[in-house]
Short mmCIF file of C-alpha atoms and ligand atoms in Angstrom, two decimals:
data_model
loop_
_atom_site.label_atom_id
_atom_site.label_comp_id
_atom_site.label_asym_id
_atom_site.label_seq_id
_atom_site.Cartn_x
_atom_site.Cartn_y
_atom_site.Cartn_z
CA MET K 424 123.98 122.25 157.71
CA ASN K 425 123.00 123.40 161.19
CA ARG K 426 120.74 126.41 161.55
CA LEU K 427 122.82 129.53 162.23
CA VAL K 428 121.51 131.88 164.92
CA VAL K 429 123.23 135.25 164.85
CA VAL K 430 122.84 137.64 167.77
CA SER K 431 123.86 141.30 167.82
CA ASN K 432 122.71 144.37 169.70
CA ARG K 433 120.66 145.64 166.75
CA VAL K 434 119.44 143.74 163.73
CA ALA K 435 119.94 145.52 160.41
CA ASP K 436 116.91 146.50 158.39
CA LEU K 437 117.41 144.09 155.48
CA THR K 438 114.80 145.91 153.41
CA ARG K 439 116.73 149.22 153.38
CA THR K 440 119.76 150.14 151.30
CA ALA K 441 120.89 153.22 153.23
CA GLN K 442 122.29 151.21 156.11
CA SER K 443 125.30 152.63 157.89
CA GLY K 444 127.56 150.90 160.39
CA GLY K 445 130.09 148.20 159.67
CA LEU K 446 128.49 145.42 161.67
CA ALA K 447 125.13 145.82 159.93
CA VAL K 448 126.74 145.92 156.49
CA GLY K 449 129.20 143.05 157.06
CA LEU K 450 126.71 140.74 158.72
CA ALA K 451 123.83 141.42 156.34
CA ASP K 452 126.09 140.51 153.40
CA SER K 453 127.16 137.24 155.02
CA LEU K 454 123.87 136.15 156.54
CA ARG K 455 121.87 136.69 153.35
CA GLN K 456 124.15 134.16 151.68
CA ARG K 457 123.82 131.39 154.27
CA GLY K 458 120.36 132.12 155.71
CA GLY K 459 119.41 131.66 159.35
CA VAL K 460 118.02 133.56 162.33
CA TRP K 461 119.13 137.06 163.40
CA MET K 462 118.20 138.16 166.90
CA GLY K 463 118.64 141.57 168.48
CA TRP K 464 117.06 144.68 169.94
CA ASP K 465 114.34 146.19 167.75
CA GLY K 466 115.40 149.77 168.51
CA GLN K 467 112.24 150.47 170.61
CA THR K 468 112.45 151.71 174.18
CA LEU K 469 109.57 151.04 176.57
CA LYS K 470 108.81 153.01 179.74
CA TYR K 471 108.16 149.86 181.78
CA GLU K 472 109.50 146.32 181.84
CA ASP K 473 107.67 143.84 179.66
CA GLN K 474 108.57 140.20 179.11
CA PRO K 475 107.45 139.69 175.55
CA GLU K 476 108.27 136.79 173.29
CA PRO K 477 110.66 137.87 170.55
CA ARG K 478 108.85 139.31 167.52
CA ILE K 479 109.49 137.10 164.47
CA ARG K 480 109.67 138.37 160.89
CA LYS K 481 110.95 136.57 157.77
CA ILE K 482 112.89 138.55 155.14
CA GLY K 483 114.18 136.37 152.29
CA THR K 484 116.52 133.73 153.70
CA VAL K 485 116.73 135.40 157.11
CA THR K 486 114.30 135.15 160.05
CA GLN K 487 114.59 138.15 162.34
CA ALA K 488 113.72 137.86 166.03
CA THR K 489 113.62 141.14 167.93
CA ILE K 490 112.96 142.36 171.46
CA PRO K 491 112.45 145.86 172.91
CA LEU K 492 114.45 147.35 175.78
CA THR K 493 113.33 149.70 178.54
CA GLU K 494 114.46 153.32 178.73
CA GLN K 495 116.57 152.36 181.72
CA ASP K 496 118.23 149.53 179.74
CA TYR K 497 118.92 151.91 176.90
CA SER K 498 120.52 154.45 179.15
CA GLU K 499 122.56 152.07 181.35
CA TYR K 500 123.43 149.24 178.98
CA TYR K 501 123.57 150.88 175.55
CA LEU K 502 124.58 154.50 176.15
CA GLY K 503 126.25 153.57 179.45
CA PHE K 504 128.39 150.45 179.69
CA ALA K 505 128.57 149.66 175.97
CA ASN K 506 129.19 153.11 174.55
CA SER K 507 130.62 155.16 177.43
CA VAL K 508 132.85 152.44 178.87
CA LEU K 509 133.69 149.60 176.47
CA TRP K 510 133.69 151.56 173.19
CA PRO K 511 136.20 154.24 174.30
CA LEU K 512 138.23 151.74 176.33
CA PHE K 513 138.59 149.21 173.51
CA HIS K 514 139.62 152.10 171.19
CA TYR K 515 142.43 153.04 173.62
CA ARG K 516 140.58 156.22 174.76
CA LEU K 517 140.79 155.94 178.54
CA ASP K 518 140.25 159.70 178.73
CA LEU K 519 136.69 159.29 177.44
CA VAL K 520 135.60 156.39 179.68
CA GLU K 521 132.73 157.32 182.00
CA TYR K 522 132.11 154.48 184.40
CA LYS K 523 129.16 154.12 186.80
CA THR K 524 128.18 151.01 188.76
CA VAL K 525 124.61 151.18 187.39
CA PHE K 526 126.05 150.92 183.86
CA LEU K 527 127.56 147.55 184.70
CA ASP K 528 124.29 146.45 186.37
CA GLY K 529 122.39 147.44 183.23
CA TYR K 530 124.88 145.59 181.02
CA ARG K 531 124.43 142.37 183.00
CA ARG K 532 120.63 142.78 183.15
CA VAL K 533 120.28 143.24 179.38
CA ASN K 534 122.57 140.30 178.62
CA ALA K 535 120.34 138.18 180.87
CA LYS K 536 117.31 139.50 178.98
CA PHE K 537 118.86 138.54 175.64
CA ALA K 538 119.62 135.07 177.05
CA ASP K 539 115.96 134.60 178.17
CA ALA K 540 114.64 135.63 174.76
CA LEU K 541 117.14 133.49 172.92
CA THR K 542 116.42 130.41 175.01
CA SER K 543 112.79 130.56 173.85
CA ILE K 544 113.75 130.24 170.17
CA LEU K 545 116.82 127.97 170.24
CA GLN K 546 116.72 124.44 168.79
CA PRO K 547 119.10 121.66 169.90
CA ASP K 548 121.17 121.61 166.68
CA ASP K 549 121.55 125.37 166.32
CA ILE K 550 124.90 126.99 166.11
CA ILE K 551 125.08 130.39 167.77
CA TRP K 552 127.20 133.35 166.67
CA ILE K 553 127.20 136.40 168.94
CA HIS K 554 128.54 139.78 167.87
CA ASP K 555 130.43 142.58 169.48
CA TYR K 556 131.18 144.27 172.75
CA HIS K 557 127.55 144.73 173.81
CA LEU K 558 127.13 141.01 174.38
CA ILE K 559 130.33 139.68 175.94
CA PRO K 560 128.52 138.03 178.95
CA LEU K 561 125.88 136.34 176.76
CA ALA K 562 127.56 132.93 176.45
CA ALA K 563 127.93 132.74 180.24
CA GLU K 564 124.23 133.67 180.64
CA LEU K 565 123.19 131.04 178.10
CA ARG K 566 125.30 128.32 179.74
CA GLN K 567 123.61 129.13 183.08
CA ARG K 568 120.29 128.41 181.35
CA GLY K 569 121.50 124.98 180.22
CA CYS K 570 122.45 125.88 176.64
CA THR K 571 124.87 123.26 175.25
CA GLN K 572 125.08 124.42 171.63
CA ARG K 573 128.40 125.70 170.24
CA ILE K 574 128.66 129.46 170.74
CA GLY K 575 131.02 131.77 168.86
CA PHE K 576 131.83 135.43 169.38
CA PHE K 577 133.20 138.03 166.99
CA LEU K 578 134.62 141.32 168.21
CA HIS K 579 134.19 143.97 165.50
CA ILE K 580 136.28 146.56 167.34
CA PRO K 581 139.88 146.37 168.57
CA PHE K 582 140.91 144.44 171.69
CA PRO K 583 143.45 146.62 173.53
CA PRO K 584 146.55 145.56 175.49
CA PRO K 585 146.05 144.21 179.05
CA GLU K 586 147.13 147.42 180.79
CA ILE K 587 144.22 149.22 179.10
CA VAL K 588 141.69 146.43 179.67
CA ALA K 589 142.71 146.48 183.33
CA ALA K 590 141.37 150.04 183.67
CA VAL K 591 137.77 148.84 183.60
CA PRO K 592 136.29 147.70 186.92
CA ARG K 593 135.57 143.93 186.87
CA HIS K 594 137.87 143.43 183.87
CA ARG K 595 138.74 139.92 185.00
CA TRP K 596 135.08 138.98 185.05
CA LEU K 597 134.67 140.47 181.57
CA VAL K 598 137.52 138.43 180.08
CA GLU K 599 136.37 135.29 181.89
CA CYS K 600 132.97 135.81 180.24
CA LEU K 601 134.73 136.05 176.88
CA LEU K 602 136.39 132.72 177.55
CA GLU K 603 132.95 131.06 177.96
CA PHE K 604 132.62 131.13 174.16
CA ASP K 605 133.89 128.19 172.12
CA VAL K 606 135.46 130.44 169.49
CA ILE K 607 136.52 134.07 169.92
CA GLY K 608 137.14 135.92 166.66
CA PHE K 609 139.22 139.06 166.24
CA GLN K 610 139.80 141.33 163.26
CA THR K 611 143.60 141.33 163.48
CA ASN K 612 146.54 139.41 164.88
CA THR K 613 147.33 142.41 167.06
CA ASP K 614 143.94 142.10 168.82
CA ARG K 615 144.32 138.36 169.24
CA GLY K 616 147.83 138.91 170.62
CA ASN K 617 146.42 141.36 173.17
CA LEU K 618 144.00 138.71 174.46
CA GLN K 619 146.90 136.29 174.66
CA HIS K 620 148.86 138.76 176.80
CA TYR K 621 145.85 139.29 179.06
CA VAL K 622 145.16 135.58 179.66
CA GLU K 623 148.83 134.90 180.25
CA ASP K 624 149.40 137.91 182.55
CA HIS K 625 146.15 137.92 184.51
CA LEU K 626 144.70 134.42 184.34
CA GLY K 627 147.78 132.22 184.14
CA CYS K 628 146.49 130.41 181.02
CA ARG K 629 148.51 129.66 177.90
CA MET K 630 147.45 130.30 174.33
CA GLU K 631 148.97 127.82 171.85
CA ALA K 632 150.39 129.05 168.52
CA ASP K 633 147.20 127.89 166.76
CA GLY K 634 145.04 129.94 169.12
CA ARG K 635 143.81 127.18 171.44
CA ILE K 636 143.44 128.08 175.13
CA LYS K 637 142.88 125.29 177.68
CA ILE K 638 140.57 126.21 180.55
CA GLY K 639 140.12 123.19 182.80
CA GLU K 640 138.51 120.52 180.64
CA ARG K 641 137.37 123.02 178.00
CA GLU K 642 139.18 124.35 174.99
CA VAL K 643 138.58 127.77 173.49
CA ILE K 644 139.82 128.87 170.07
CA ALA K 645 140.97 132.48 169.64
CA GLY K 646 141.40 133.33 165.96
CA CYS K 647 141.93 136.17 163.55
CA TYR K 648 139.11 136.47 160.98
CA PRO K 649 139.34 139.81 159.14
CA ILE K 650 135.89 140.92 158.06
CA GLY K 651 135.35 141.63 154.36
CA ILE K 652 132.74 142.95 151.96
CA ASP K 653 130.69 141.39 149.20
CA VAL K 654 133.14 142.62 146.54
CA ASP K 655 131.15 141.71 143.42
CA SER K 656 127.97 143.40 144.52
CA PHE K 657 129.90 146.55 145.48
CA VAL K 658 131.74 146.58 142.13
CA GLU K 659 128.43 146.19 140.34
CA MET K 660 126.89 149.05 142.35
CA ALA K 661 129.86 151.35 141.64
CA GLU K 662 129.71 150.62 137.90
CA ARG K 663 126.00 151.38 137.65
CA PRO K 664 125.55 154.92 136.27
CA ASN K 665 124.30 157.40 138.85
CA ASP K 666 122.98 160.55 137.19
CA GLU K 667 123.35 162.87 140.16
CA VAL K 668 126.94 161.85 140.82
CA ASN K 669 127.78 161.93 137.08
CA ILE K 670 126.67 165.55 136.67
CA GLU K 671 128.90 166.59 139.56
CA THR K 672 131.82 164.54 138.22
CA GLN K 673 131.58 166.07 134.76
CA ARG K 674 131.59 169.55 136.23
CA ARG K 675 134.76 168.74 138.17
CA GLU K 676 136.38 167.24 135.08
CA ILE K 677 135.72 170.39 133.07
CA LEU K 678 137.30 172.46 135.83
CA GLY K 679 140.22 169.98 136.19
CA ARG K 680 139.44 169.37 139.85
CA LYS K 681 140.09 166.23 141.87
CA GLN K 682 138.10 164.94 144.82
CA ILE K 683 139.23 163.40 148.09
CA ILE K 684 136.50 161.45 149.86
CA GLY K 685 135.96 160.46 153.49
CA VAL K 686 132.92 158.50 154.73
CA ASP K 687 132.46 157.63 158.39
CA ARG K 688 130.01 157.44 161.21
CA LEU K 689 130.58 160.66 163.11
CA ASP K 690 132.68 159.03 165.80
CA TYR K 691 135.69 160.33 167.72
CA THR K 692 137.62 157.17 166.81
CA LYS K 693 137.57 158.03 163.12
CA GLY K 694 140.16 160.82 163.30
CA LEU K 695 137.98 163.40 161.58
CA PRO K 696 139.34 166.66 163.06
CA ASP K 697 142.95 165.78 162.17
CA ARG K 698 141.77 164.61 158.75
CA LEU K 699 140.32 168.07 158.06
CA ARG K 700 143.48 169.69 159.45
CA ALA K 701 145.58 167.51 157.14
CA PHE K 702 143.56 168.69 154.16
CA ALA K 703 144.10 172.32 155.21
CA ARG K 704 147.81 171.55 155.61
CA LEU K 705 147.86 170.20 152.04
CA LEU K 706 146.55 173.54 150.81
CA GLU K 707 149.16 175.35 152.91
CA LEU K 708 152.15 173.22 151.91
CA TYR K 709 151.20 172.96 148.24
CA PRO K 710 149.46 176.20 147.22
CA GLU K 711 149.30 174.92 143.63
CA MET K 712 146.69 172.42 144.87
CA ARG K 713 144.25 175.21 145.74
CA LYS K 714 141.23 175.22 143.45
CA SER K 715 142.33 171.92 141.94
CA VAL K 716 141.12 169.64 144.74
CA ALA K 717 138.22 169.45 147.21
CA LEU K 718 137.46 167.23 150.18
CA MET K 719 134.03 165.64 150.49
CA GLN K 720 133.47 164.37 154.02
CA ILE K 721 130.28 162.43 154.73
CA ALA K 722 129.78 162.07 158.48
CA THR K 723 126.80 159.95 159.39
CA PRO K 724 125.04 160.79 162.69
CA THR K 725 125.46 158.19 165.41
CA ARG K 726 124.98 157.88 169.24
CA GLU K 727 124.03 161.51 169.52
CA GLU K 728 122.93 161.20 173.17
CA VAL K 729 126.52 160.54 174.31
CA GLU K 730 128.29 163.81 175.23
CA ALA K 731 131.58 162.96 173.45
CA TYR K 732 129.64 162.69 170.17
CA VAL K 733 128.04 166.11 170.59
CA GLU K 734 131.49 167.61 171.12
CA ILE K 735 133.03 166.01 168.04
CA ARG K 736 130.15 167.26 165.90
CA THR K 737 130.59 170.84 167.10
CA GLU K 738 134.34 170.65 166.56
CA LEU K 739 133.96 169.38 162.99
CA GLU K 740 131.41 171.99 162.02
CA ALA K 741 133.70 174.73 163.32
CA LEU K 742 136.74 173.26 161.56
CA SER K 743 135.11 172.84 158.15
CA GLY K 744 133.71 176.38 158.43
CA ALA K 745 137.14 177.75 159.34
CA ILE K 746 138.89 175.98 156.44
CA ASN K 747 136.30 177.18 153.97
CA GLY K 748 136.43 180.70 155.41
CA ARG K 749 140.19 180.75 154.99
CA PHE K 750 140.64 179.16 151.56
CA ALA K 751 137.36 179.28 149.60
CA ASP K 752 136.90 181.37 146.52
CA PHE K 753 133.64 182.50 144.88
CA ASN K 754 133.80 179.45 142.59
CA TRP K 755 135.55 176.85 144.80
CA THR K 756 134.54 175.36 148.15
CA PRO K 757 137.45 173.32 149.54
CA VAL K 758 135.50 171.24 152.09
CA ARG K 759 132.07 169.81 151.50
CA TYR K 760 130.97 168.50 154.87
CA ILE K 761 127.78 166.44 154.91
CA HIS K 762 126.24 165.52 158.24
CA GLY K 763 123.79 162.90 157.03
CA ILE K 764 123.27 159.50 155.47
CA VAL K 765 123.77 158.88 151.76
CA PRO K 766 122.19 155.88 149.91
CA ARG K 767 124.63 153.02 149.44
CA ASP K 768 124.53 153.12 145.62
CA ALA K 769 125.32 156.85 145.60
CA LEU K 770 128.17 156.17 148.02
CA ALA K 771 129.63 153.55 145.66
CA ALA K 772 129.40 155.99 142.72
CA LEU K 773 131.02 158.75 144.80
CA PHE K 774 133.92 156.46 145.73
CA ARG K 775 134.47 155.69 142.05
CA ALA K 776 134.38 159.36 141.14
CA SER K 777 136.96 160.33 143.81
CA GLN K 778 140.70 160.27 143.12
CA VAL K 779 141.61 159.69 146.76
CA GLY K 780 139.92 157.63 149.50
CA PHE K 781 140.99 159.24 152.79
CA VAL K 782 140.53 156.82 155.71
CA THR K 783 142.33 157.95 158.86
CA PRO K 784 140.84 156.45 162.05
CA LEU K 785 142.84 156.84 165.26
CA ARG K 786 141.91 153.24 165.98
CA ASP K 787 139.52 150.93 164.11
CA GLY K 788 138.70 147.23 164.29
CA MET K 789 138.85 146.85 160.50
CA ASN K 790 137.24 149.72 158.53
CA LEU K 791 135.03 148.56 155.69
CA VAL K 792 135.06 151.96 153.97
CA ALA K 793 138.69 151.29 153.00
CA LYS K 794 137.67 148.03 151.30
CA GLU K 795 134.62 149.59 149.67
CA TYR K 796 136.73 152.41 148.22
CA VAL K 797 139.08 149.85 146.62
CA ALA K 798 136.17 147.78 145.26
CA ALA K 799 134.61 150.87 143.65
CA GLN K 800 137.66 151.91 141.59
CA ALA K 801 137.85 151.59 137.80
CA ALA K 802 140.80 149.29 136.94
CA GLU K 803 141.91 151.48 134.02
CA ASN K 804 142.02 154.72 136.02
CA PRO K 805 141.89 153.94 139.74
CA GLY K 806 142.09 156.32 142.69
CA VAL K 807 144.50 155.95 145.61
CA LEU K 808 143.65 154.81 149.13
CA VAL K 809 145.32 156.77 151.95
CA LEU K 810 144.91 154.65 155.06
CA SER K 811 145.68 155.00 158.77
CA LYS K 812 148.18 152.53 160.19
CA PHE K 813 145.80 152.12 163.15
CA ALA K 814 142.92 150.70 161.09
CA GLY K 815 142.72 146.90 161.23
CA ALA K 816 142.58 147.06 157.43
CA ALA K 817 146.21 148.27 157.38
CA GLU K 818 147.29 144.77 158.48
CA GLU K 819 146.10 143.58 155.04
CA LEU K 820 146.04 146.52 152.62
CA HIS K 821 149.76 147.10 152.28
CA GLU K 822 149.55 148.79 148.88
CA ALA K 823 147.57 151.72 150.27
CA LEU K 824 149.56 154.81 151.27
CA ILE K 825 149.83 154.12 154.99
CA VAL K 826 149.80 157.22 157.23
CA ASN K 827 149.98 158.20 160.89
CA PRO K 828 146.54 159.74 161.66
CA TYR K 829 148.05 161.86 164.46
CA ASP K 830 150.62 163.43 162.11
CA VAL K 831 148.96 166.14 160.04
CA ASP K 832 152.07 166.82 157.94
CA ASP K 833 152.53 163.14 157.12
CA MET K 834 148.91 162.94 155.96
CA ALA K 835 149.24 166.13 153.88
CA ARG K 836 152.38 164.83 152.14
CA ASN K 837 150.69 161.53 151.35
CA LEU K 838 147.60 163.29 150.03
CA CYS K 839 149.86 165.19 147.64
CA ARG K 840 151.59 161.95 146.65
CA ALA K 841 148.22 160.29 146.00
CA LEU K 842 146.94 163.21 143.94
CA THR K 843 150.04 163.23 141.73
CA MET K 844 150.72 159.49 141.50
CA PRO K 845 151.46 158.22 137.97
CA LEU K 846 148.79 156.06 136.34
CA GLU K 847 150.97 152.95 136.17
CA GLU K 848 151.69 152.98 139.90
CA ARG K 849 148.01 153.54 140.68
CA GLN K 850 147.04 150.58 138.51
CA GLU K 851 149.64 148.34 140.11
CA ARG K 852 148.54 149.21 143.64
CA GLN K 853 144.89 148.80 142.69
CA ARG K 854 145.47 145.31 141.24
CA ALA K 855 147.22 144.19 144.43
CA LEU K 856 144.57 145.72 146.72
CA MET K 857 141.73 144.18 144.74
CA LYS K 858 143.36 140.76 145.14
CA ARG K 859 143.53 141.28 148.88
CA ILE K 860 139.91 142.36 149.36
CA ARG K 861 138.78 139.40 147.27
CA LYS K 862 140.87 137.00 149.36
CA HIS K 863 139.26 138.14 152.61
CA ASP K 864 135.73 138.93 151.46
CA ALA K 865 132.43 138.55 153.33
CA LYS K 866 132.07 134.91 152.31
CA ASP K 867 135.59 134.01 153.42
CA TRP K 868 134.98 135.68 156.79
CA LEU K 869 131.82 133.66 157.38
CA ASN K 870 133.33 130.38 156.16
CA ALA K 871 136.55 130.73 158.15
CA PHE K 872 134.69 131.56 161.35
CA MET K 873 132.17 128.76 160.79
CA ALA K 874 134.94 126.24 160.14
CA ALA K 875 136.27 126.99 163.61
CA LEU K 876 132.86 127.04 165.26
CA GLU K 877 131.37 123.98 163.58
CA LYS K 878 134.45 121.81 163.12
CA GLY K 879 136.97 123.20 165.61
CA GLU K 880 139.39 124.02 162.77
CA THR K 881 142.15 126.46 163.60
CA LYS K 882 143.91 126.83 160.28
CA HIS K 883 142.80 130.47 160.06
CA ALA K 884 143.37 131.08 163.74
CA ALA K 885 147.02 132.06 163.70
C1 GDG O 2005 132.51 148.56 163.11
C2 GDG O 2005 133.97 148.71 163.48
C3 GDG O 2005 134.59 147.30 161.51
C4 GDG O 2005 128.80 154.98 156.52
N1 GDG O 2005 128.14 156.13 156.22
C5 GDG O 2005 127.17 155.79 155.37
C6 GDG O 2005 127.23 154.41 155.15
N2 GDG O 2005 128.24 153.95 155.86
C7 GDG O 2005 128.66 152.54 155.85
C8 GDG O 2005 130.01 152.36 155.17
C9 GDG O 2005 130.47 151.05 155.77
C10 GDG O 2005 129.88 151.12 157.18
O1 GDG O 2005 128.81 152.07 157.16
C11 GDG O 2005 130.91 151.60 158.19
O2 GDG O 2005 131.76 150.53 158.48
P1 GDG O 2005 133.20 150.71 159.11
O3 GDG O 2005 133.84 149.38 159.08
O4 GDG O 2005 133.93 151.72 158.30
O5 GDG O 2005 133.01 151.31 160.58
P2 GDG O 2005 132.04 151.04 161.88
O6 GDG O 2005 130.66 151.47 161.64
O7 GDG O 2005 132.72 151.73 163.01
O8 GDG O 2005 132.06 149.46 162.10
C12 GDG O 2005 134.85 148.62 162.23
C13 GDG O 2005 133.10 147.08 161.31
O9 GDG O 2005 132.36 147.23 162.53
C14 GDG O 2005 132.81 145.69 160.74
O10 GDG O 2005 133.33 144.69 161.54
O11 GDG O 2005 135.21 147.32 160.25
O12 GDG O 2005 136.21 148.70 162.57
O13 GDG O 2005 134.20 149.95 164.16
O14 GDG O 2005 129.92 149.96 155.11
O15 GDG O 2005 129.87 152.34 153.78
N3 GDG O 2005 126.39 153.75 154.34
C15 GDG O 2005 125.44 154.47 153.70
N4 GDG O 2005 125.31 155.82 153.89
C16 GDG O 2005 126.15 156.52 154.68
O16 GDG O 2005 126.01 157.74 154.82
N5 GDG O 2005 124.60 153.84 152.88
#
């Protein structure tokens, strides 16, 4: 087996359990199983440019190679082009895009820096797998440095339709960079279809039904590889008794109260304000629900230097305060809003102890929380997943209650349906959902992508 070299903006801390962020969780699960090298930014920002060799550290089966960035890189590449241009754009939020020419310069400079660092550690038989929107130009940079190894790319976030992509300056260059990879992986068929429309409309190329695109002498595979979780280890974690969660659960049981849970990075794509409004609407439409249900929303801090993230935080704090002010009683708090990070094992226990998993992003590549909620349920008395139709996961998880995250009434009605669903129906849906998350788990994701990258197979591409 060839050595696998994974590259992403950040490398996850494999020694910590309280890791948030889907890429870190999904990749750590997969890479631990196969072993290999993981290269990325170490999270440090330097005042001045330095050209260090990557710092190497071995953790179990994985060798981590990390480099620092400068403050300017951080501001222009990370906060700038990646998170103020590509992130909102790829999530269909043109209104939040803030473009500056220096952002694009920074993006290209940091991709070149990654290519220099990577060149110093690559071996001839390596196979390279690059992740996410931060590093779209990296294959082109590596090819310029004479790299001939196979290079794959996986986009964790959505790929929007061509008319949205076309709003970013130099969009043609960006997509041409994407086509320098040997395999381009998407979460859903919708995303893959959007690339197909772009290459056909703007570049005059054809994508075959199996995902192959011919570019001169080269052939690129575009495939759909839905990311999954390590189901068994999540099940095991959820089944392990957690004293703190158990005490809370028993108290709720005595009072006959149910719990709806939401867990997200505090990001404007996750639909949090309308989620809180939907919960308030539930209490309005169904007054009998008051005092018999509460919403626990864990919102993990993220990208706090970007203005749009400051605004969403303020909005959520005001909303949860207003809902509690309006509905709370001396012995019932309707919304428990937690702005912080919770250990992964506690999260699994909380999912299991909650009767509804409420996952309502306005747009999401996949959404691993939806899959984790399903994995955590007890087969004999499972909870119900209420899932946005705009999460990539909705392409697979048909037995969830699928909602429109922009329609507060629709979400409220489905919350009520979930909270009152008969046991037999819950069990049936749970069995079907469990089957689905096992079919596309972390191992399947890695194997399917590797089959395309190593052997040029396209059976999973369409
Ligand atoms: C991107 C794409 C795609 C969250 N809060 C805590 C915590 N988390 C964990 C969750 C889950 C992960 O972080 C979040 O993953 P998601 O998939 O839900 O979302 P993104 O971070 O936006 O991930 C997404 C993903 O990449 C993978 O390709 O699915 O569409 O946007 O695992 O459990 N974990 C802990 N404490 C928290 O407070 N321990």
